[in-house]
mmCIF file of N, CA and C in Angstrom:
data_model
loop_
_atom_site.group_PDB
_atom_site.id
_atom_site.type_symbol
_atom_site.label_atom_id
_atom_site.label_comp_id
_atom_site.label_asym_id
_atom_site.label_seq_id
_atom_site.Cartn_x
_atom_site.Cartn_y
_atom_site.Cartn_z
ATOM 1 N N VAL A 1 28.528 5.076 17.602
ATOM 2 C CA VAL A 1 28.319 5.946 16.530
ATOM 3 C C VAL A 1 26.250 6.042 16.935
ATOM 4 N N GLN A 2 25.589 6.949 16.791
ATOM 5 C CA GLN A 2 24.443 6.958 17.179
ATOM 6 C C GLN A 2 23.652 8.241 16.962
ATOM 7 N N LEU A 3 23.052 7.630 15.428
ATOM 8 C CA LEU A 3 21.904 7.999 14.652
ATOM 9 C C LEU A 3 21.565 8.541 14.472
ATOM 10 N N GLN A 4 20.745 9.617 13.843
ATOM 11 C CA GLN A 4 19.304 10.610 14.416
ATOM 12 C C GLN A 4 18.685 11.167 12.098
ATOM 13 N N ALA A 5 18.090 10.999 11.828
ATOM 14 C CA ALA A 5 17.412 11.173 11.135
ATOM 15 C C ALA A 5 16.793 12.561 11.370
ATOM 16 N N SER A 6 16.675 12.905 10.307
ATOM 17 C CA SER A 6 15.117 14.167 10.286
ATOM 18 C C SER A 6 15.152 15.282 9.284
ATOM 19 N N GLY A 7 14.124 15.833 9.454
ATOM 20 C CA GLY A 7 14.123 17.051 7.933
ATOM 21 C C GLY A 7 13.316 16.477 6.880
ATOM 22 N N GLY A 8 12.386 14.979 7.261
ATOM 23 C CA GLY A 8 10.649 14.825 6.409
ATOM 24 C C GLY A 8 9.940 15.728 6.770
ATOM 25 N N GLY A 9 9.133 15.906 5.685
ATOM 26 C CA GLY A 9 8.061 15.816 5.943
ATOM 27 C C GLY A 9 7.104 15.705 4.816
ATOM 28 N N LEU A 10 5.976 16.546 4.776
ATOM 29 C CA LEU A 10 5.341 16.646 3.658
ATOM 30 C C LEU A 10 4.895 17.821 2.597
ATOM 31 N N VAL A 11 5.887 17.233 1.093
ATOM 32 C CA VAL A 11 6.122 18.080 0.365
ATOM 33 C C VAL A 11 4.856 18.375 -0.903
ATOM 34 N N GLN A 12 4.712 18.593 -2.115
ATOM 35 C CA GLN A 12 3.899 18.362 -3.167
ATOM 36 C C GLN A 12 5.480 17.838 -3.513
ATOM 37 N N ALA A 13 4.729 17.035 -4.783
ATOM 38 C CA ALA A 13 5.721 16.719 -6.029
ATOM 39 C C ALA A 13 6.457 17.765 -6.577
ATOM 40 N N GLY A 14 7.085 17.648 -7.040
ATOM 41 C CA GLY A 14 8.022 19.451 -7.974
ATOM 42 C C GLY A 14 9.295 19.858 -6.398
ATOM 43 N N GLY A 15 8.765 19.092 -5.030
ATOM 44 C CA GLY A 15 9.453 20.261 -4.271
ATOM 45 C C GLY A 15 10.739 19.644 -3.805
ATOM 46 N N SER A 16 10.895 20.259 -2.616
ATOM 47 C CA SER A 16 12.437 19.779 -2.658
ATOM 48 C C SER A 16 12.377 19.649 -1.005
ATOM 49 N N LEU A 17 13.456 19.123 -0.510
ATOM 50 C CA LEU A 17 13.456 18.535 0.746
ATOM 51 C C LEU A 17 15.189 18.587 1.477
ATOM 52 N N LYS A 18 15.709 18.593 2.789
ATOM 53 C CA LYS A 18 17.010 18.199 3.038
ATOM 54 C C LYS A 18 16.742 17.385 3.901
ATOM 55 N N LEU A 19 17.036 16.715 3.944
ATOM 56 C CA LEU A 19 16.943 16.003 5.456
ATOM 57 C C LEU A 19 18.789 15.613 6.136
ATOM 58 N N SER A 20 18.787 15.219 7.044
ATOM 59 C CA SER A 20 19.653 15.770 7.786
ATOM 60 C C SER A 20 20.277 14.025 8.353
ATOM 61 N N CYS A 21 21.539 14.041 8.871
ATOM 62 C CA CYS A 21 21.406 12.481 9.697
ATOM 63 C C CYS A 21 22.519 13.364 10.862
ATOM 64 N N ALA A 22 22.663 12.823 12.151
ATOM 65 C CA ALA A 22 23.612 13.250 12.947
ATOM 66 C C ALA A 22 24.465 12.405 13.867
ATOM 67 N N ASP A 23 25.467 12.419 14.006
ATOM 68 C CA ASP A 23 25.678 11.606 15.541
ATOM 69 C C ASP A 23 26.382 12.021 16.546
ATOM 70 N N SER A 24 24.752 11.740 17.473
ATOM 71 C CA SER A 24 24.804 12.570 18.721
ATOM 72 C C SER A 24 26.762 11.218 19.315
ATOM 73 N N ARG A 25 27.150 10.838 19.370
ATOM 74 C CA ARG A 25 28.302 10.558 20.193
ATOM 75 C C ARG A 25 29.627 11.092 19.080
ATOM 76 N N ARG A 26 29.073 11.983 17.646
ATOM 77 C CA ARG A 26 30.764 12.736 17.463
ATOM 78 C C ARG A 26 31.395 11.315 16.967
ATOM 79 N N THR A 27 31.562 10.281 16.631
ATOM 80 C CA THR A 27 32.197 9.473 16.372
ATOM 81 C C THR A 27 32.174 8.525 14.402
ATOM 82 N N PHE A 28 31.200 9.267 13.615
ATOM 83 C CA PHE A 28 30.849 8.758 12.951
ATOM 84 C C PHE A 28 32.715 9.838 11.746
ATOM 85 N N ASN A 29 33.233 10.620 11.395
ATOM 86 C CA ASN A 29 33.028 11.615 10.453
ATOM 87 C C ASN A 29 34.352 9.679 9.868
ATOM 88 N N ASN A 30 34.658 9.071 10.356
ATOM 89 C CA ASN A 30 35.550 8.455 9.283
ATOM 90 C C ASN A 30 34.939 6.709 9.060
ATOM 91 N N ASN A 31 33.517 7.273 8.966
ATOM 92 C CA ASN A 31 32.625 6.489 8.258
ATOM 93 C C ASN A 31 32.011 6.603 7.426
ATOM 94 N N ALA A 32 31.866 5.898 6.438
ATOM 95 C CA ALA A 32 30.748 5.784 5.460
ATOM 96 C C ALA A 32 29.623 6.149 5.559
ATOM 97 N N VAL A 33 28.435 6.898 5.310
ATOM 98 C CA VAL A 33 27.508 7.134 5.301
ATOM 99 C C VAL A 33 26.716 7.033 4.173
ATOM 100 N N GLY A 34 25.621 6.502 4.410
ATOM 101 C CA GLY A 34 24.195 5.715 3.740
ATOM 102 C C GLY A 34 23.000 6.317 3.954
ATOM 103 N N TRP A 35 21.920 6.692 2.573
ATOM 104 C CA TRP A 35 20.561 7.043 2.893
ATOM 105 C C TRP A 35 19.668 5.711 2.414
ATOM 106 N N PHE A 36 19.210 5.316 2.938
ATOM 107 C CA PHE A 36 18.578 4.472 2.241
ATOM 108 C C PHE A 36 16.717 4.575 2.963
ATOM 109 N N ARG A 37 15.727 4.327 1.569
ATOM 110 C CA ARG A 37 14.147 3.727 2.077
ATOM 111 C C ARG A 37 13.437 3.008 1.300
ATOM 112 N N GLN A 38 11.994 3.100 2.283
ATOM 113 C CA GLN A 38 11.578 1.743 2.312
ATOM 114 C C GLN A 38 9.889 2.721 2.689
ATOM 115 N N ALA A 39 9.384 2.032 1.398
ATOM 116 C CA ALA A 39 8.354 2.181 1.222
ATOM 117 C C ALA A 39 7.274 1.468 1.755
ATOM 118 N N PRO A 40 5.822 1.611 2.593
ATOM 119 C CA PRO A 40 4.350 0.507 2.454
ATOM 120 C C PRO A 40 4.668 -1.054 1.110
ATOM 121 N N GLY A 41 4.998 -2.013 1.993
ATOM 122 C CA GLY A 41 4.858 -3.649 0.800
ATOM 123 C C GLY A 41 6.594 -3.735 0.547
ATOM 124 N N LYS A 42 6.766 -2.452 0.760
ATOM 125 C CA LYS A 42 8.026 -3.001 0.091
ATOM 126 C C LYS A 42 9.149 -2.807 0.559
ATOM 127 N N GLU A 43 10.597 -3.531 -0.263
ATOM 128 C CA GLU A 43 11.470 -3.825 0.763
ATOM 129 C C GLU A 43 12.780 -2.392 0.684
ATOM 130 N N ARG A 44 13.964 -2.040 1.807
ATOM 131 C CA ARG A 44 14.220 -1.343 1.926
ATOM 132 C C ARG A 44 15.071 -0.752 0.737
ATOM 133 N N GLU A 45 15.425 0.219 0.024
ATOM 134 C CA GLU A 45 16.510 0.006 -1.167
ATOM 135 C C GLU A 45 17.806 1.574 -0.978
ATOM 136 N N PHE A 46 19.099 1.285 -1.704
ATOM 137 C CA PHE A 46 19.393 1.784 -1.045
ATOM 138 C C PHE A 46 18.990 2.953 -2.209
ATOM 139 N N VAL A 47 19.579 4.629 -1.994
ATOM 140 C CA VAL A 47 19.391 5.315 -2.075
ATOM 141 C C VAL A 47 20.814 6.209 -2.681
ATOM 142 N N ALA A 48 21.336 6.658 -1.556
ATOM 143 C CA ALA A 48 22.622 6.860 -1.861
ATOM 144 C C ALA A 48 24.093 6.943 -0.441
ATOM 145 N N ALA A 49 25.268 7.643 -0.164
ATOM 146 C CA ALA A 49 26.184 6.721 -0.734
ATOM 147 C C ALA A 49 27.420 7.600 -0.118
ATOM 148 N N ILE A 50 28.273 8.269 0.587
ATOM 149 C CA ILE A 50 29.017 8.668 0.737
ATOM 150 C C ILE A 50 30.587 8.338 1.867
ATOM 151 N N SER A 51 31.431 8.492 1.507
ATOM 152 C CA SER A 51 32.682 8.540 2.128
ATOM 153 C C SER A 51 32.641 8.890 3.377
ATOM 154 N N TRP A 52 33.805 8.901 4.074
ATOM 155 C CA TRP A 52 34.628 9.038 4.910
ATOM 156 C C TRP A 52 34.142 10.761 5.171
ATOM 157 N N ASN A 53 35.532 11.425 3.724
ATOM 158 C CA ASN A 53 35.792 12.305 3.328
ATOM 159 C C ASN A 53 34.715 13.367 2.435
ATOM 160 N N GLY A 54 33.820 12.680 1.979
ATOM 161 C CA GLY A 54 33.320 13.380 0.939
ATOM 162 C C GLY A 54 33.446 13.041 -0.504
ATOM 163 N N GLY A 55 34.369 11.916 -1.294
ATOM 164 C CA GLY A 55 35.351 11.941 -1.890
ATOM 165 C C GLY A 55 34.938 11.328 -2.816
ATOM 166 N N ILE A 56 33.990 10.568 -2.377
ATOM 167 C CA ILE A 56 33.074 9.733 -3.461
ATOM 168 C C ILE A 56 31.962 9.243 -2.967
ATOM 169 N N THR A 57 30.994 9.702 -3.916
ATOM 170 C CA THR A 57 29.464 9.067 -3.310
ATOM 171 C C THR A 57 28.588 8.030 -4.927
ATOM 172 N N ASN A 58 28.223 7.573 -3.855
ATOM 173 C CA ASN A 58 27.052 6.807 -5.268
ATOM 174 C C ASN A 58 25.422 6.994 -4.763
ATOM 175 N N TYR A 59 24.227 6.871 -6.123
ATOM 176 C CA TYR A 59 23.118 7.342 -6.128
ATOM 177 C C TYR A 59 23.137 5.585 -6.856
ATOM 178 N N ALA A 60 21.504 5.744 -6.001
ATOM 179 C CA ALA A 60 20.448 4.804 -7.137
ATOM 180 C C ALA A 60 20.739 5.565 -8.502
ATOM 181 N N ASP A 61 19.914 5.095 -9.050
ATOM 182 C CA ASP A 61 19.510 5.393 -10.709
ATOM 183 C C ASP A 61 18.288 5.830 -10.671
ATOM 184 N N SER A 62 17.522 6.084 -9.557
ATOM 185 C CA SER A 62 16.419 6.237 -9.456
ATOM 186 C C SER A 62 16.449 8.057 -9.043
ATOM 187 N N VAL A 63 17.983 8.586 -8.433
ATOM 188 C CA VAL A 63 17.364 9.989 -7.196
ATOM 189 C C VAL A 63 18.923 10.670 -8.015
ATOM 190 N N LYS A 64 19.933 10.061 -9.357
ATOM 191 C CA LYS A 64 20.940 10.361 -10.027
ATOM 192 C C LYS A 64 20.417 11.760 -10.348
ATOM 193 N N GLY A 65 20.679 12.472 -9.867
ATOM 194 C CA GLY A 65 20.103 13.973 -10.944
ATOM 195 C C GLY A 65 19.248 14.880 -10.082
ATOM 196 N N ARG A 66 18.339 13.829 -9.490
ATOM 197 C CA ARG A 66 17.299 14.745 -7.986
ATOM 198 C C ARG A 66 17.820 15.261 -6.730
ATOM 199 N N PHE A 67 18.495 13.869 -6.105
ATOM 200 C CA PHE A 67 19.545 13.979 -4.539
ATOM 201 C C PHE A 67 21.077 14.561 -4.592
ATOM 202 N N THR A 68 20.932 14.538 -3.568
ATOM 203 C CA THR A 68 22.724 14.876 -3.405
ATOM 204 C C THR A 68 22.747 14.557 -2.535
ATOM 205 N N ILE A 69 24.234 13.601 -1.801
ATOM 206 C CA ILE A 69 24.113 13.399 -0.503
ATOM 207 C C ILE A 69 25.826 14.828 -0.345
ATOM 208 N N SER A 70 25.587 14.982 0.829
ATOM 209 C CA SER A 70 27.255 15.588 1.229
ATOM 210 C C SER A 70 27.736 15.125 2.888
ATOM 211 N N ARG A 71 28.660 15.864 3.164
ATOM 212 C CA ARG A 71 29.009 15.514 5.509
ATOM 213 C C ARG A 71 29.617 16.449 5.428
ATOM 214 N N ASP A 72 29.230 17.245 6.560
ATOM 215 C CA ASP A 72 30.069 18.754 6.677
ATOM 216 C C ASP A 72 30.386 17.803 8.308
ATOM 217 N N ASN A 73 31.298 17.237 8.596
ATOM 218 C CA ASN A 73 32.646 16.466 9.591
ATOM 219 C C ASN A 73 31.975 17.104 10.725
ATOM 220 N N ALA A 74 32.844 18.428 10.384
ATOM 221 C CA ALA A 74 32.252 19.864 11.456
ATOM 222 C C ALA A 74 31.278 19.519 12.084
ATOM 223 N N LYS A 75 30.367 19.115 11.953
ATOM 224 C CA LYS A 75 28.486 18.860 12.209
ATOM 225 C C LYS A 75 28.518 17.579 13.034
ATOM 226 N N ASN A 76 29.721 16.884 12.256
ATOM 227 C CA ASN A 76 28.954 15.479 12.298
ATOM 228 C C ASN A 76 27.428 15.055 11.911
ATOM 229 N N THR A 77 27.248 15.642 10.124
ATOM 230 C CA THR A 77 26.691 15.631 9.688
ATOM 231 C C THR A 77 26.878 15.073 8.498
ATOM 232 N N VAL A 78 25.754 14.233 8.405
ATOM 233 C CA VAL A 78 25.665 14.148 6.751
ATOM 234 C C VAL A 78 24.046 14.196 5.396
ATOM 235 N N TYR A 79 23.803 15.359 4.984
ATOM 236 C CA TYR A 79 22.545 15.009 4.587
ATOM 237 C C TYR A 79 22.286 15.057 2.895
ATOM 238 N N LEU A 80 20.760 15.252 2.708
ATOM 239 C CA LEU A 80 20.547 14.413 1.620
ATOM 240 C C LEU A 80 19.592 15.530 1.012
ATOM 241 N N GLN A 81 20.204 16.060 0.024
ATOM 242 C CA GLN A 81 18.962 17.380 -0.337
ATOM 243 C C GLN A 81 18.265 16.169 -2.143
ATOM 244 N N MET A 82 17.018 16.613 -1.609
ATOM 245 C CA MET A 82 16.189 16.209 -1.988
ATOM 246 C C MET A 82 15.232 17.182 -3.036
ATOM 247 N N ASN A 83 16.023 17.224 -4.105
ATOM 248 C CA ASN A 83 14.792 17.941 -5.183
ATOM 249 C C ASN A 83 13.822 17.631 -6.401
ATOM 250 N N SER A 84 13.078 18.117 -6.762
ATOM 251 C CA SER A 84 12.351 17.774 -8.346
ATOM 252 C C SER A 84 11.648 15.848 -6.886
ATOM 253 N N LEU A 85 10.515 16.206 -5.822
ATOM 254 C CA LEU A 85 10.784 14.511 -5.294
ATOM 255 C C LEU A 85 9.118 14.634 -6.092
ATOM 256 N N LYS A 86 9.352 13.091 -7.058
ATOM 257 C CA LYS A 86 8.021 12.681 -6.732
ATOM 258 C C LYS A 86 7.173 11.739 -5.568
ATOM 259 N N PHE A 87 6.194 11.510 -6.012
ATOM 260 C CA PHE A 87 5.283 10.607 -5.244
ATOM 261 C C PHE A 87 5.640 9.534 -5.193
ATOM 262 N N GLU A 88 6.744 8.742 -5.851
ATOM 263 C CA GLU A 88 6.932 7.339 -5.495
ATOM 264 C C GLU A 88 8.888 7.389 -4.753
ATOM 265 N N ASP A 89 8.932 9.008 -4.334
ATOM 266 C CA ASP A 89 9.781 9.252 -3.562
ATOM 267 C C ASP A 89 9.516 8.791 -2.103
ATOM 268 N N THR A 90 8.257 8.983 -2.077
ATOM 269 C CA THR A 90 7.881 8.657 -0.395
ATOM 270 C C THR A 90 7.834 7.739 0.073
ATOM 271 N N ALA A 91 8.686 8.027 1.072
ATOM 272 C CA ALA A 91 8.661 6.252 1.977
ATOM 273 C C ALA A 91 9.624 7.188 3.174
ATOM 274 N N VAL A 92 10.197 6.250 3.874
ATOM 275 C CA VAL A 92 10.270 6.282 4.871
ATOM 276 C C VAL A 92 12.645 6.031 5.338
ATOM 277 N N TYR A 93 12.839 7.574 4.977
ATOM 278 C CA TYR A 93 14.234 7.274 5.203
ATOM 279 C C TYR A 93 15.331 7.329 6.572
ATOM 280 N N TYR A 94 15.808 5.914 6.138
ATOM 281 C CA TYR A 94 16.888 5.765 6.720
ATOM 282 C C TYR A 94 18.441 6.534 7.004
ATOM 283 N N CYS A 95 18.891 6.565 7.607
ATOM 284 C CA CYS A 95 20.583 6.761 7.511
ATOM 285 C C CYS A 95 21.124 5.978 8.432
ATOM 286 N N ALA A 96 22.796 4.962 7.220
ATOM 287 C CA ALA A 96 23.579 4.395 9.061
ATOM 288 C C ALA A 96 24.914 4.179 8.262
ATOM 289 N N ALA A 97 25.868 3.874 9.288
ATOM 290 C CA ALA A 97 26.961 4.359 9.424
ATOM 291 C C ALA A 97 27.314 2.960 8.561
ATOM 292 N N ASN A 98 28.418 2.205 7.736
ATOM 293 C CA ASN A 98 29.297 1.939 7.275
ATOM 294 C C ASN A 98 30.070 2.173 8.356
ATOM 295 N N ILE A 99 30.834 0.245 8.972
ATOM 296 C CA ILE A 99 31.465 -0.111 8.560
ATOM 297 C C ILE A 99 33.381 -0.128 8.798
ATOM 298 N N ARG A 100 33.094 1.001 7.297
ATOM 299 C CA ARG A 100 33.909 0.845 6.387
ATOM 300 C C ARG A 100 33.952 2.217 5.962
ATOM 301 N N SER A 101 34.762 2.843 5.499
ATOM 302 C CA SER A 101 35.285 4.668 5.368
ATOM 303 C C SER A 101 35.065 5.000 4.025
ATOM 304 N N VAL A 102 34.490 3.445 3.677
ATOM 305 C CA VAL A 102 34.319 3.555 2.140
ATOM 306 C C VAL A 102 32.656 3.830 1.445
ATOM 307 N N PRO A 103 32.342 3.344 0.704
ATOM 308 C CA PRO A 103 30.851 3.208 0.732
ATOM 309 C C PRO A 103 30.537 1.934 0.229
ATOM 310 N N GLN A 104 30.128 0.733 0.115
ATOM 311 C CA GLN A 104 30.081 -0.731 -0.626
ATOM 312 C C GLN A 104 28.529 -0.925 -0.005
ATOM 313 N N SER A 105 28.492 -2.075 0.105
ATOM 314 C CA SER A 105 27.205 -3.055 -0.404
ATOM 315 C C SER A 105 26.643 -3.462 0.469
ATOM 316 N N GLY A 106 27.602 -3.559 1.054
ATOM 317 C CA GLY A 106 26.854 -4.337 2.849
ATOM 318 C C GLY A 106 28.221 -3.361 3.830
ATOM 319 N N GLY A 107 27.769 -3.969 5.521
ATOM 320 C CA GLY A 107 28.178 -3.234 6.149
ATOM 321 C C GLY A 107 28.243 -2.582 7.136
ATOM 322 N N TYR A 108 26.787 -2.051 6.753
ATOM 323 C CA TYR A 108 26.446 -0.646 7.253
ATOM 324 C C TYR A 108 25.658 -1.218 8.857
ATOM 325 N N ARG A 109 26.575 -1.061 9.657
ATOM 326 C CA ARG A 109 26.132 -1.496 11.000
ATOM 327 C C ARG A 109 25.278 -0.668 11.335
ATOM 328 N N TYR A 110 25.315 0.490 12.240
ATOM 329 C CA TYR A 110 24.466 0.852 12.420
ATOM 330 C C TYR A 110 23.859 2.238 11.616
ATOM 331 N N TRP A 111 22.483 2.357 12.721
ATOM 332 C CA TRP A 111 21.304 2.711 11.825
ATOM 333 C C TRP A 111 20.384 3.699 12.786
ATOM 334 N N GLY A 112 19.684 5.018 12.269
ATOM 335 C CA GLY A 112 18.997 5.945 13.043
ATOM 336 C C GLY A 112 18.078 5.160 12.642
ATOM 337 N N GLN A 113 16.972 6.205 13.217
ATOM 338 C CA GLN A 113 15.338 6.166 13.634
ATOM 339 C C GLN A 113 14.327 5.446 12.806
ATOM 340 N N GLY A 114 15.061 6.773 11.007
ATOM 341 C CA GLY A 114 14.419 7.026 9.967
ATOM 342 C C GLY A 114 13.195 8.619 10.299
ATOM 343 N N THR A 115 13.191 9.243 8.911
ATOM 344 C CA THR A 115 11.772 10.179 8.973
ATOM 345 C C THR A 115 11.296 9.413 7.470
ATOM 346 N N GLN A 116 10.253 9.885 7.594
ATOM 347 C CA GLN A 116 9.034 10.135 7.043
ATOM 348 C C GLN A 116 9.490 10.892 5.846
ATOM 349 N N VAL A 117 9.090 10.895 4.544
ATOM 350 C CA VAL A 117 9.411 11.712 3.672
ATOM 351 C C VAL A 117 8.137 11.027 2.978
ATOM 352 N N THR A 118 7.000 12.016 2.341
ATOM 353 C CA THR A 118 5.734 12.228 2.094
ATOM 354 C C THR A 118 5.415 12.962 0.598
ATOM 355 N N VAL A 119 5.269 12.591 -0.332
ATOM 356 C CA VAL A 119 5.139 13.423 -1.809
ATOM 357 C C VAL A 119 3.790 13.325 -2.023
ATOM 358 N N SER A 120 3.137 14.123 -2.321
ATOM 359 C CA SER A 120 1.625 14.107 -3.105
ATOM 360 C C SER A 120 1.596 14.534 -4.120
ATOM 361 N N SER A 121 1.611 13.811 -4.961
ATOM 362 C CA SER A 121 0.771 14.273 -6.354
ATOM 363 C C SER A 121 0.301 15.649 -6.782
#
């Protein structure tokens, strides 16, 4: 598994962005995938996760109703649609593949390089 996150950028509060996480080795279709973020001076936090077939999704309370995680296994890509963005969503966003096929709190072994999301107030 080799992950590449993209799609970050600068957006005004209330706007939208869609992040992508692609597996260049085309091997993570059996893995749960999660999105995490880390703001300056803060610890990395969980954002959302999806099971191998998209049947199970989990979200942090802070993004429920605003963010949607999805995946297209034919394209070996996981997405994070972010709507109604807030200033506090500003962070570097990382995707990670789990060793299991369903989301779990640990087991995220394969990490992408991160993409910066900046929300201006």
